[in-house]
Structure formats: structure tokens, C-alpha cells
Amino acid sequence: RYGGSVVQRIPEQANQLLDERLQQMSTAELRDIGDWRLMMAAQEGELAADRASARNVTRLTTYLQRFREADTAAATAQAVGRLHMELAAAAQSSMISDAEVDFHARYGWLTVAGLEDQDCRSATVEDLTAMVRAIARRNGARARSSAMIYATRLTQSIQERRMEAVRSA
């Protein structure tokens, strides 16, 4: 009514499916997936700070804004996925872009599971904002560290959700 965005929770049936999938995963598997996300995000951020065009930065900013405004799980997943694809494009590496596509095809659903937590979501907005600003300023070290903080926080949120799902099963 007065503007701003409201995050709409995942429907209960979808939540149950996410929790069932999380219950089937081991802690080690989630850690490995988190390590993969960390490695890719950090490298993409650093390379993008060195290689991104002005258009890449504009697009990163646009997708970051879409993430901020996302009010459904689907919109959140799409916005974060697009942000990562643009980050890979800004890194100007076809192999990194291919790896990003593969990651999202296999594990994009985990992002939704982690970002369901409002504290993680808010912190993620801050982390990704810092990363995009660092890329715009050509500060590779800052872009890398912001990406690492983001990926680590997201992995922790996903692991916490898995533990809750296992406890409640």
C-alpha cells in the first residue's frame, strides 16, 4: 500500500518438498555445493571487477534491484540466477558462464531454501550490493571478499534449514 516490497513465503507444499530434498542430502554434500558456490562467486566477482563493461555493471545493478524487490520465491530465484549469470558474463569467461548455468540447473533450488530466512535475505542484499559496487569501482579484492561473505552466509542458512528439516522429520 505504501510502497516497498513484501517477501511472500514459499507455499507450504513447496516448503515440504524443499525440506524433503534437503533431508536427503548429507552435510558433506551441502558443504561441497557451498564450496562450489563460494569458489565461483569469488572468482566471478574478482574477474568482473577487472573485466566488466559499463553495460555489465548496469545489468548487475538492475538484477540486484530485482532481487531486492522480489516478493515471491520464484522471483527471488530468478533474480539471483540472473545476477549470477550476469556476473559470469562480466567475468568474460565462457567456461565460468557454463559452470554457472550448470550450477543453477542442479542447485538453484537451494538458493531459494537459503533465502527463505529473512535475516539471510537482508544480509545477502547488503553483500551483493557491496560486491556490485566493488565491481563498478574496479576493486577486485573487495568484490571477491563480498562474494565470499555472501556465499558463506547462504551456505550456512541452507545448512541450518537442512538441520531443522532433519529434526522435524
mmCIF file of C-alpha atoms in Angstrom:
data_model
loop_
_atom_site.group_PDB
_atom_site.id
_atom_site.type_symbol
_atom_site.label_atom_id
_atom_site.label_comp_id
_atom_site.label_asym_id
_atom_site.label_seq_id
_atom_site.Cartn_x
_atom_site.Cartn_y
_atom_site.Cartn_z
ATOM 1 C CA ARG A 1 0.000 0.000 0.000
ATOM 2 C CA TYR A 2 2.770 2.473 0.899
ATOM 3 C CA GLY A 3 5.411 1.072 -1.449
ATOM 4 C CA GLY A 4 8.319 -1.247 -0.831
ATOM 5 C CA SER A 5 8.411 -4.974 -1.217
ATOM 6 C CA VAL A 6 6.967 -7.750 0.863
ATOM 7 C CA VAL A 7 8.570 -11.170 0.732
ATOM 8 C CA GLN A 8 5.985 -13.831 0.173
ATOM 9 C CA ARG A 9 6.859 -17.124 1.801
ATOM 10 C CA ILE A 10 7.120 -20.297 -0.197
ATOM 11 C CA PRO A 11 3.776 -22.143 -0.261
ATOM 12 C CA GLU A 12 3.599 -24.886 2.368
ATOM 13 C CA GLN A 13 3.586 -27.734 -0.179
ATOM 14 C CA ALA A 14 6.706 -26.358 -1.868
ATOM 15 C CA ASN A 15 8.316 -25.941 1.552
ATOM 16 C CA GLN A 16 7.670 -29.591 2.296
ATOM 17 C CA LEU A 17 9.275 -30.639 -0.997
ATOM 18 C CA LEU A 18 12.320 -28.444 -0.305
ATOM 19 C CA ASP A 19 12.665 -29.914 3.168
ATOM 20 C CA GLU A 20 12.368 -33.463 1.832
ATOM 21 C CA ARG A 21 15.113 -32.812 -0.695
ATOM 22 C CA LEU A 22 17.298 -31.218 1.976
ATOM 23 C CA GLN A 23 16.782 -34.202 4.289
ATOM 24 C CA GLN A 24 18.140 -36.480 1.577
ATOM 25 C CA MET A 25 21.373 -34.502 1.305
ATOM 26 C CA SER A 26 24.337 -35.020 3.577
ATOM 27 C CA THR A 27 26.126 -32.270 5.432
ATOM 28 C CA ALA A 28 29.234 -33.038 3.372
ATOM 29 C CA GLU A 29 27.292 -32.718 0.113
ATOM 30 C CA LEU A 30 25.887 -29.335 1.148
ATOM 31 C CA ARG A 31 29.347 -28.202 2.209
ATOM 32 C CA ASP A 32 30.739 -29.205 -1.197
ATOM 33 C CA ILE A 33 27.961 -27.344 -3.004
ATOM 34 C CA GLY A 34 28.647 -24.318 -0.803
ATOM 35 C CA ASP A 35 32.360 -24.559 -1.612
ATOM 36 C CA TRP A 36 31.496 -24.627 -5.312
ATOM 37 C CA ARG A 37 29.275 -21.532 -4.954
ATOM 38 C CA LEU A 38 31.987 -19.796 -2.910
ATOM 39 C CA MET A 39 34.688 -20.556 -5.456
ATOM 40 C CA MET A 40 32.609 -19.412 -8.418
ATOM 41 C CA ALA A 41 31.203 -16.271 -6.805
ATOM 42 C CA ALA A 42 34.594 -15.155 -5.509
ATOM 43 C CA GLN A 43 36.324 -15.685 -8.842
ATOM 44 C CA GLU A 44 33.477 -14.130 -10.814
ATOM 45 C CA GLY A 45 33.496 -11.070 -8.566
ATOM 46 C CA GLU A 46 37.230 -10.570 -8.838
ATOM 47 C CA LEU A 47 37.361 -11.087 -12.596
ATOM 48 C CA ALA A 48 34.294 -8.909 -13.156
ATOM 49 C CA ALA A 49 35.953 -6.055 -11.274
ATOM 50 C CA ASP A 50 38.808 -6.273 -13.762
ATOM 51 C CA ARG A 51 36.844 -7.004 -16.942
ATOM 52 C CA ALA A 52 33.250 -5.740 -16.662
ATOM 53 C CA SER A 53 31.953 -3.238 -19.156
ATOM 54 C CA ALA A 54 29.734 -0.339 -18.144
ATOM 55 C CA ARG A 55 26.823 -2.315 -19.583
ATOM 56 C CA ASN A 56 27.669 -5.302 -17.355
ATOM 57 C CA VAL A 57 27.654 -3.055 -14.292
ATOM 58 C CA THR A 58 24.300 -1.564 -15.316
ATOM 59 C CA ARG A 59 22.824 -5.029 -15.748
ATOM 60 C CA LEU A 60 24.242 -6.240 -12.418
ATOM 61 C CA THR A 61 22.637 -3.226 -10.755
ATOM 62 C CA THR A 62 19.319 -3.985 -12.471
ATOM 63 C CA TYR A 63 19.308 -7.623 -11.347
ATOM 64 C CA LEU A 64 20.312 -6.616 -7.843
ATOM 65 C CA GLN A 65 17.325 -4.275 -7.742
ATOM 66 C CA ARG A 66 15.046 -7.070 -8.978
ATOM 67 C CA PHE A 67 16.351 -9.269 -6.168
ATOM 68 C CA ARG A 68 15.651 -6.512 -3.629
ATOM 69 C CA GLU A 69 12.094 -6.175 -4.927
ATOM 70 C CA ALA A 70 11.334 -9.885 -5.367
ATOM 71 C CA ASP A 71 8.231 -10.802 -3.431
ATOM 72 C CA THR A 72 7.890 -14.481 -4.292
ATOM 73 C CA ALA A 73 10.221 -17.448 -4.118
ATOM 74 C CA ALA A 74 10.141 -17.749 -7.915
ATOM 75 C CA ALA A 75 11.009 -14.074 -8.412
ATOM 76 C CA THR A 76 13.829 -14.399 -5.878
ATOM 77 C CA ALA A 77 15.282 -17.450 -7.597
ATOM 78 C CA GLN A 78 15.036 -15.801 -10.998
ATOM 79 C CA ALA A 79 16.631 -12.551 -9.831
ATOM 80 C CA VAL A 80 19.547 -14.258 -8.080
ATOM 81 C CA GLY A 81 20.049 -16.588 -11.027
ATOM 82 C CA ARG A 82 20.129 -13.684 -13.473
ATOM 83 C CA LEU A 83 22.513 -11.769 -11.216
ATOM 84 C CA HIS A 84 24.906 -14.722 -11.189
ATOM 85 C CA MET A 85 24.636 -15.191 -14.944
ATOM 86 C CA GLU A 86 25.452 -11.520 -15.491
ATOM 87 C CA LEU A 87 28.310 -11.800 -13.008
ATOM 88 C CA ALA A 88 29.718 -14.687 -15.053
ATOM 89 C CA ALA A 89 29.227 -12.667 -18.245
ATOM 90 C CA ALA A 90 31.039 -9.719 -16.671
ATOM 91 C CA ALA A 91 33.934 -12.057 -15.813
ATOM 92 C CA GLN A 92 34.168 -12.660 -19.586
ATOM 93 C CA SER A 93 34.855 -16.366 -19.338
ATOM 94 C CA SER A 94 32.766 -18.843 -21.304
ATOM 95 C CA MET A 95 33.888 -21.673 -19.018
ATOM 96 C CA ILE A 96 32.733 -19.774 -15.932
ATOM 97 C CA SER A 97 29.435 -18.989 -17.659
ATOM 98 C CA ASP A 98 28.967 -22.683 -18.464
ATOM 99 C CA ALA A 99 29.747 -23.599 -14.851
ATOM 100 C CA GLU A 100 27.193 -21.051 -13.638
ATOM 101 C CA VAL A 101 24.497 -22.482 -15.910
ATOM 102 C CA ASP A 102 25.317 -25.964 -14.624
ATOM 103 C CA PHE A 103 25.229 -24.823 -11.003
ATOM 104 C CA HIS A 104 21.795 -23.243 -11.364
ATOM 105 C CA ALA A 105 20.375 -26.188 -13.259
ATOM 106 C CA ARG A 106 21.454 -28.541 -10.499
ATOM 107 C CA TYR A 107 21.263 -26.446 -7.336
ATOM 108 C CA GLY A 108 19.311 -23.257 -7.993
ATOM 109 C CA TRP A 109 16.550 -24.574 -5.738
ATOM 110 C CA LEU A 110 18.944 -24.449 -2.793
ATOM 111 C CA THR A 111 19.237 -20.696 -3.135
ATOM 112 C CA VAL A 112 15.504 -20.379 -2.518
ATOM 113 C CA ALA A 113 15.810 -22.614 0.537
ATOM 114 C CA GLY A 114 18.556 -20.423 1.980
ATOM 115 C CA LEU A 115 16.962 -17.089 1.172
ATOM 116 C CA GLU A 116 13.679 -18.015 2.838
ATOM 117 C CA ASP A 117 15.337 -16.843 6.056
ATOM 118 C CA GLN A 118 14.673 -13.101 6.248
ATOM 119 C CA ASP A 119 17.931 -12.308 8.080
ATOM 120 C CA CYS A 120 19.942 -14.147 5.431
ATOM 121 C CA ARG A 121 17.983 -12.427 2.677
ATOM 122 C CA SER A 122 18.602 -8.947 4.132
ATOM 123 C CA ALA A 123 22.295 -9.647 4.641
ATOM 124 C CA THR A 124 22.511 -11.073 1.115
ATOM 125 C CA VAL A 125 21.151 -7.826 -0.315
ATOM 126 C CA GLU A 126 23.908 -5.958 1.547
ATOM 127 C CA ASP A 127 26.625 -8.421 0.487
ATOM 128 C CA LEU A 128 25.621 -8.383 -3.169
ATOM 129 C CA THR A 129 25.291 -4.592 -3.125
ATOM 130 C CA ALA A 130 28.850 -4.338 -1.785
ATOM 131 C CA MET A 131 30.050 -6.741 -4.477
ATOM 132 C CA VAL A 132 28.371 -4.829 -7.320
ATOM 133 C CA ARG A 133 29.732 -1.520 -6.007
ATOM 134 C CA ALA A 134 33.220 -3.008 -5.811
ATOM 135 C CA ILE A 135 32.924 -4.238 -9.392
ATOM 136 C CA ALA A 136 31.814 -0.775 -10.511
ATOM 137 C CA ARG A 137 34.853 0.714 -8.717
ATOM 138 C CA ARG A 138 37.200 -1.924 -10.174
ATOM 139 C CA ASN A 139 38.101 -3.184 -6.694
ATOM 140 C CA GLY A 140 38.690 -6.895 -7.249
ATOM 141 C CA ALA A 141 39.733 -7.685 -3.676
ATOM 142 C CA ARG A 142 36.560 -6.122 -2.254
ATOM 143 C CA ALA A 143 34.350 -7.799 -4.864
ATOM 144 C CA ARG A 144 35.931 -11.147 -4.011
ATOM 145 C CA SER A 145 35.555 -10.709 -0.250
ATOM 146 C CA SER A 146 31.912 -9.573 -0.561
ATOM 147 C CA ALA A 147 31.160 -12.578 -2.767
ATOM 148 C CA MET A 148 32.819 -14.891 -0.260
ATOM 149 C CA ILE A 149 30.809 -13.446 2.636
ATOM 150 C CA TYR A 150 27.603 -13.827 0.624
ATOM 151 C CA ALA A 151 28.313 -17.420 -0.398
ATOM 152 C CA THR A 152 29.360 -18.440 3.108
ATOM 153 C CA ARG A 153 26.262 -16.881 4.678
ATOM 154 C CA LEU A 154 23.977 -18.529 2.128
ATOM 155 C CA THR A 155 25.571 -21.927 2.704
ATOM 156 C CA GLN A 156 25.144 -21.558 6.459
ATOM 157 C CA SER A 157 21.487 -20.638 6.016
ATOM 158 C CA ILE A 158 20.911 -23.695 3.813
ATOM 159 C CA GLN A 159 22.674 -25.963 6.315
ATOM 160 C CA GLU A 160 20.569 -24.558 9.161
ATOM 161 C CA ARG A 161 17.402 -25.191 7.183
ATOM 162 C CA ARG A 162 18.522 -28.752 6.494
ATOM 163 C CA MET A 163 19.138 -29.343 10.207
ATOM 164 C CA GLU A 164 15.662 -28.018 11.032
ATOM 165 C CA ALA A 165 14.139 -30.277 8.356
ATOM 166 C CA VAL A 166 16.007 -33.305 9.711
ATOM 167 C CA ARG A 167 14.948 -32.524 13.308
ATOM 168 C CA SER A 168 11.327 -32.111 12.374
ATOM 169 C CA ALA A 169 11.159 -35.277 10.225
#
